[in-house]
RNA sequence: GCCGGGAUGGCGGAAUUGGUAGACGCAAGGGACUUAAAAUCCCUCGAAGCGUUGCUUCGUGCCGGUUCGAUCCCGGCUCCCGGCACCA
């Protein structure tokens, strides 16, 4: 009978061991330094895991195990982002309560994660849809409310008729809903908003100190979109005494004011009616009707600029000349003041509009020689601009801003693209808002001891259709008498978006069973910040910006001790299908981890996912490739054990290791240590393969050397390592063994191969002793037989020696 | 259009304070063992050429530059991926 490495047998038993021994339960405190390793928790979908999930989870698991072996107290939790649309859509279709679906899916996800041997502290598991959890989500909302950071506003929102809900700007892509790709229209509705804009500058500034990928920081910077400029007042001709005397615009180019030849109002601008003259009223109304009928998508794909003259004029404060006021939908109400001064000479959009409607164009920045474009937006000396002439853009901006401020015509102004966060959804499966709208028109926010406000049972999960969610249909829940004020009251029928629960789950993990507070401040001080946070790029702006915002609010309230939650962030790439395309059911290229584990075991899957390529890159799956990894584990096993007898091989001996064995061992320790620290798991595994290849050749395998290797492999293939460790006679888990140290003296070679180049081409190699001096090496290089052939009849004009690397001879 | 990132054998990928390009794995080919196959082990494996145990030339998307020497630095392109997109 063949007794070879059998993951199907050893893996479940070690998982059982870790579970019953509470191996990975984290202590809150103690003498060791702490290390908090966090995965972006999953939405437990009905499809279960696909191989993409374990990629990131394996990476963090390796780090967690590596840190434990390096003496850290590691917090490595897992939980569920369990509110959300798919379970609700399933409920609409089948009538199954989302709670039921979610519970079932969580069980399946957890089973699959368990099978991968991750070292999570499952005692800290949380689910955002659990009342014990969302109680505190609601509580944090009340804190935001009390800070004036939550408000109800009537505003144009992204209404998605197909989904029956409004969406945040972040959830709309190309005018379509990110989920499902449905049409989205702008519609004014009363909605709860969170004032994330109040934190725009800090969200921008604090990116600086974070160890995050630069491109993620850039995405956030662009999203926040700070721009420096000025607000300028334009006097309306004939506006004296009315409520629209001065029209205020925002511009980033105050230096071009002399070139402002017309103005544009957004169609939604409140002054449109007041500024429209009787002659123009018909045309304007027709235009407004047309603009209102456009969906977001229409508006974005429209190639030609449209607009209409409103009949009124404003005075350009720099030139004193009247300029016409137009209405056009290329100006957005949501940014700046919803009105602009148009400077066609220096703005491509304005140029296009001016050309189409035959409006004057004045260049106020000199164009460079040979300029063939239209609007010129780059730097250059000012012209046609009176006191600004000759100045560069930066100087002219400053000068003009000062000039405006002096005369009371405007002021310096910073604008952000970031908008307030639309925080309500017309959905059932989310956190109810902890508030009562009282008969006297006031709002009473619920206190901590009244929470959680439990999500009521409902008969139908469909949105009410009126723009209200399903909760609106349960009058016995909606309507009540407020026990505090005694007034009649109604609840809020909206629920919070899925992002709410994920905004603070990393905080709940540090104290998950606390029923007196969301977390204990002492524990928070101990565990935070998160030392390593790993997840997909898709959350670069949404989740990561929202969570940073909440964290800063909590910081200002003294509830957390750091101003940023996630010190170091890394993104894992996607695992693509074998055909190089994104994995999806419809493409039929989905790989199920259950199958892979059944064939080759979790350790092979873990190793292979890491071996595929750099963590952050997208990589295609390869069914043959995992067989190669399996072979590696088989061979590593056979370094120790006889497949026939299951006994330790006679080659494995308790002997003093020789120089060769020590060299390969320490080289491997050195490489695996640094590469694991740098999350370069693919190359760490390569080095372990090299070790196994070399040791397989060795007639004698010193036991001490092999044992060190088992430790190196332990974070990567934990079941394999536990089993081998135990069979080598150790009683304890390998999880807390001390990580091996590379000894420098085994990393240096006595004899070094040095390359000899002649005129930049490699011509020979010479062996030198490690301590050979420059002159000796050069002499040996010049004397080498093959080199001599290339030196024949030539004169050496330059000799370069890179110590230990190469000799370069330049000849003529 | 703007902002990122990327391009290396048949494939996934190694190698950067500028120093032997192709580690490691997959695939492929050959051999050993076997009645046979699987498994295992050994060998070959960027391209072309030649006087073929070896040597030469070319070769890291394209074109140039710096350098004794460039996958790496600089300038100019092409293509692919991601993000943003009338944000004044």
PDB file of C-alpha atoms in Angstrom, chain A residues 256-378:
ATOM      1  CA  UNK A 256      -8.856  84.770 -17.638  1.00  0.00           C
ATOM      2  CA  UNK A 257     -11.638  87.065 -16.464  1.00  0.00           C
ATOM      3  CA  UNK A 258     -10.919  89.562 -19.260  1.00  0.00           C
ATOM      4  CA  UNK A 259     -11.749  86.785 -21.698  1.00  0.00           C
ATOM      5  CA  UNK A 260     -15.134  85.914 -20.167  1.00  0.00           C
ATOM      6  CA  UNK A 261     -17.469  86.673 -23.036  1.00  0.00           C
ATOM      7  CA  UNK A 262     -20.662  85.028 -21.815  1.00  0.00           C
ATOM      8  CA  UNK A 263     -22.073  83.173 -18.826  1.00  0.00           C
ATOM      9  CA  UNK A 264     -23.861  79.865 -18.442  1.00  0.00           C
ATOM     10  CA  UNK A 265     -26.394  78.709 -15.874  1.00  0.00           C
ATOM     11  CA  UNK A 266     -27.165  75.095 -15.242  1.00  0.00           C
ATOM     12  CA  UNK A 267     -30.768  74.249 -16.230  1.00  0.00           C
ATOM     13  CA  UNK A 268     -31.482  73.507 -12.570  1.00  0.00           C
ATOM     14  CA  UNK A 269     -30.134  76.864 -11.382  1.00  0.00           C
ATOM     15  CA  UNK A 270     -32.785  78.602  -9.223  1.00  0.00           C
ATOM     16  CA  UNK A 271     -32.410  81.907 -11.086  1.00  0.00           C
ATOM     17  CA  UNK A 272     -33.241  80.529 -14.499  1.00  0.00           C
ATOM     18  CA  UNK A 273     -36.852  81.666 -14.271  1.00  0.00           C
ATOM     19  CA  UNK A 274     -36.003  85.108 -12.957  1.00  0.00           C
ATOM     20  CA  UNK A 275     -33.360  85.858 -15.560  1.00  0.00           C
ATOM     21  CA  UNK A 276     -35.366  84.694 -18.535  1.00  0.00           C
ATOM     22  CA  UNK A 277     -36.899  87.568 -20.500  1.00  0.00           C
ATOM     23  CA  UNK A 278     -40.388  87.352 -21.953  1.00  0.00           C
ATOM     24  CA  UNK A 279     -39.076  87.116 -25.536  1.00  0.00           C
ATOM     25  CA  UNK A 280     -36.918  84.134 -24.614  1.00  0.00           C
ATOM     26  CA  UNK A 281     -39.345  82.408 -22.258  1.00  0.00           C
ATOM     27  CA  UNK A 282     -40.751  80.035 -24.868  1.00  0.00           C
ATOM     28  CA  UNK A 283     -37.336  78.887 -26.040  1.00  0.00           C
ATOM     29  CA  UNK A 284     -36.018  78.501 -22.494  1.00  0.00           C
ATOM     30  CA  UNK A 285     -38.991  76.481 -21.329  1.00  0.00           C
ATOM     31  CA  UNK A 286     -38.695  74.183 -24.294  1.00  0.00           C
ATOM     32  CA  UNK A 287     -35.023  73.679 -23.525  1.00  0.00           C
ATOM     33  CA  UNK A 288     -35.656  72.971 -19.844  1.00  0.00           C
ATOM     34  CA  UNK A 289     -38.311  70.414 -20.684  1.00  0.00           C
ATOM     35  CA  UNK A 290     -35.923  68.678 -23.043  1.00  0.00           C
ATOM     36  CA  UNK A 291     -33.076  68.706 -20.520  1.00  0.00           C
ATOM     37  CA  UNK A 292     -35.284  67.283 -17.759  1.00  0.00           C
ATOM     38  CA  UNK A 293     -36.343  64.391 -19.958  1.00  0.00           C
ATOM     39  CA  UNK A 294     -32.797  63.212 -20.481  1.00  0.00           C
ATOM     40  CA  UNK A 295     -31.471  60.375 -18.403  1.00  0.00           C
ATOM     41  CA  UNK A 296     -27.988  60.626 -16.963  1.00  0.00           C
ATOM     42  CA  UNK A 297     -26.825  58.316 -19.679  1.00  0.00           C
ATOM     43  CA  UNK A 298     -28.286  60.499 -22.461  1.00  0.00           C
ATOM     44  CA  UNK A 299     -26.670  63.509 -20.944  1.00  0.00           C
ATOM     45  CA  UNK A 300     -23.279  61.889 -20.864  1.00  0.00           C
ATOM     46  CA  UNK A 301     -23.237  60.444 -24.339  1.00  0.00           C
ATOM     47  CA  UNK A 302     -24.538  63.646 -25.960  1.00  0.00           C
ATOM     48  CA  UNK A 303     -21.724  64.788 -28.207  1.00  0.00           C
ATOM     49  CA  UNK A 304     -23.029  68.192 -29.294  1.00  0.00           C
ATOM     50  CA  UNK A 305     -23.360  71.042 -26.862  1.00  0.00           C
ATOM     51  CA  UNK A 306     -26.842  72.452 -26.458  1.00  0.00           C
ATOM     52  CA  UNK A 307     -28.114  75.606 -24.822  1.00  0.00           C
ATOM     53  CA  UNK A 308     -30.368  78.601 -25.052  1.00  0.00           C
ATOM     54  CA  UNK A 309     -29.966  82.348 -24.478  1.00  0.00           C
ATOM     55  CA  UNK A 310     -32.085  83.551 -21.536  1.00  0.00           C
ATOM     56  CA  UNK A 311     -32.297  87.131 -22.676  1.00  0.00           C
ATOM     57  CA  UNK A 312     -30.428  88.764 -19.786  1.00  0.00           C
ATOM     58  CA  UNK A 313     -26.935  90.222 -19.595  1.00  0.00           C
ATOM     59  CA  UNK A 314     -24.362  90.496 -16.842  1.00  0.00           C
ATOM     60  CA  UNK A 315     -21.442  92.903 -16.530  1.00  0.00           C
ATOM     61  CA  UNK A 316     -17.955  91.452 -16.738  1.00  0.00           C
ATOM     62  CA  UNK A 317     -16.351  93.036 -13.658  1.00  0.00           C
ATOM     63  CA  UNK A 318     -12.961  93.287 -15.365  1.00  0.00           C
ATOM     64  CA  UNK A 319     -13.987  94.823 -18.681  1.00  0.00           C
ATOM     65  CA  UNK A 320     -17.190  96.512 -17.559  1.00  0.00           C
ATOM     66  CA  UNK A 321     -18.870  95.189 -20.692  1.00  0.00           C
ATOM     67  CA  UNK A 322     -22.213  93.385 -20.789  1.00  0.00           C
ATOM     68  CA  UNK A 323     -22.095  89.691 -21.690  1.00  0.00           C
ATOM     69  CA  UNK A 324     -25.066  87.403 -22.444  1.00  0.00           C
ATOM     70  CA  UNK A 325     -26.300  84.777 -20.019  1.00  0.00           C
ATOM     71  CA  UNK A 326     -27.055  81.361 -21.495  1.00  0.00           C
ATOM     72  CA  UNK A 327     -28.571  78.204 -20.105  1.00  0.00           C
ATOM     73  CA  UNK A 328     -26.860  74.926 -20.973  1.00  0.00           C
ATOM     74  CA  UNK A 329     -26.674  71.458 -19.535  1.00  0.00           C
ATOM     75  CA  UNK A 330     -22.910  71.261 -19.796  1.00  0.00           C
ATOM     76  CA  UNK A 331     -22.931  73.170 -16.530  1.00  0.00           C
ATOM     77  CA  UNK A 332     -23.828  71.048 -13.495  1.00  0.00           C
ATOM     78  CA  UNK A 333     -25.885  72.346 -10.630  1.00  0.00           C
ATOM     79  CA  UNK A 334     -24.051  70.117  -8.185  1.00  0.00           C
ATOM     80  CA  UNK A 335     -20.633  71.696  -8.535  1.00  0.00           C
ATOM     81  CA  UNK A 336     -19.456  75.177  -7.629  1.00  0.00           C
ATOM     82  CA  UNK A 337     -22.373  77.602  -7.814  1.00  0.00           C
ATOM     83  CA  UNK A 338     -24.108  75.942 -10.754  1.00  0.00           C
ATOM     84  CA  UNK A 339     -23.118  78.888 -12.935  1.00  0.00           C
ATOM     85  CA  UNK A 340     -19.933  79.698 -14.817  1.00  0.00           C
ATOM     86  CA  UNK A 341     -18.202  82.495 -16.579  1.00  0.00           C
ATOM     87  CA  UNK A 342     -17.363  81.165 -20.010  1.00  0.00           C
ATOM     88  CA  UNK A 343     -13.863  81.800 -21.311  1.00  0.00           C
ATOM     89  CA  UNK A 344     -13.746  80.166 -24.729  1.00  0.00           C
ATOM     90  CA  UNK A 345     -10.162  81.248 -25.383  1.00  0.00           C
ATOM     91  CA  UNK A 346      -8.887  79.094 -22.518  1.00  0.00           C
ATOM     92  CA  UNK A 347     -11.512  76.412 -22.114  1.00  0.00           C
ATOM     93  CA  UNK A 348     -12.264  73.692 -24.634  1.00  0.00           C
ATOM     94  CA  UNK A 349     -15.908  73.253 -23.629  1.00  0.00           C
ATOM     95  CA  UNK A 350     -16.570  76.979 -23.770  1.00  0.00           C
ATOM     96  CA  UNK A 351     -14.810  77.209 -27.135  1.00  0.00           C
ATOM     97  CA  UNK A 352     -16.993  74.485 -28.555  1.00  0.00           C
ATOM     98  CA  UNK A 353     -20.124  76.199 -27.256  1.00  0.00           C
ATOM     99  CA  UNK A 354     -19.032  79.638 -28.444  1.00  0.00           C
ATOM    100  CA  UNK A 355     -18.301  78.311 -31.926  1.00  0.00           C
ATOM    101  CA  UNK A 356     -21.677  76.636 -32.156  1.00  0.00           C
ATOM    102  CA  UNK A 357     -23.642  79.679 -30.986  1.00  0.00           C
ATOM    103  CA  UNK A 358     -21.399  82.260 -32.557  1.00  0.00           C
ATOM    104  CA  UNK A 359     -20.293  83.919 -29.327  1.00  0.00           C
ATOM    105  CA  UNK A 360     -17.143  86.092 -29.155  1.00  0.00           C
ATOM    106  CA  UNK A 361     -13.791  84.493 -28.338  1.00  0.00           C
ATOM    107  CA  UNK A 362     -10.976  86.534 -26.794  1.00  0.00           C
ATOM    108  CA  UNK A 363      -7.617  84.958 -26.061  1.00  0.00           C
ATOM    109  CA  UNK A 364      -6.135  86.148 -22.792  1.00  0.00           C
ATOM    110  CA  UNK A 365      -3.138  83.819 -22.788  1.00  0.00           C
ATOM    111  CA  UNK A 366      -0.613  84.024 -25.620  1.00  0.00           C
ATOM    112  CA  UNK A 367      -0.538  80.881 -27.679  1.00  0.00           C
ATOM    113  CA  UNK A 368       2.828  79.307 -28.409  1.00  0.00           C
ATOM    114  CA  UNK A 369       4.314  79.358 -31.925  1.00  0.00           C
ATOM    115  CA  UNK A 370       2.794  76.740 -34.140  1.00  0.00           C
ATOM    116  CA  UNK A 371      -0.309  76.300 -31.934  1.00  0.00           C
ATOM    117  CA  UNK A 372      -3.007  74.782 -34.068  1.00  0.00           C
ATOM    118  CA  UNK A 373      -5.571  73.894 -31.444  1.00  0.00           C
ATOM    119  CA  UNK A 374      -8.549  75.929 -30.453  1.00  0.00           C
ATOM    120  CA  UNK A 375      -8.800  76.763 -26.761  1.00  0.00           C
ATOM    121  CA  UNK A 376      -5.358  77.026 -25.149  1.00  0.00           C
ATOM    122  CA  UNK A 377      -5.410  75.768 -21.571  1.00  0.00           C
ATOM    123  CA  UNK A 378      -1.712  75.674 -20.736  1.00  0.00           C
TER     124      UNK A 378
END
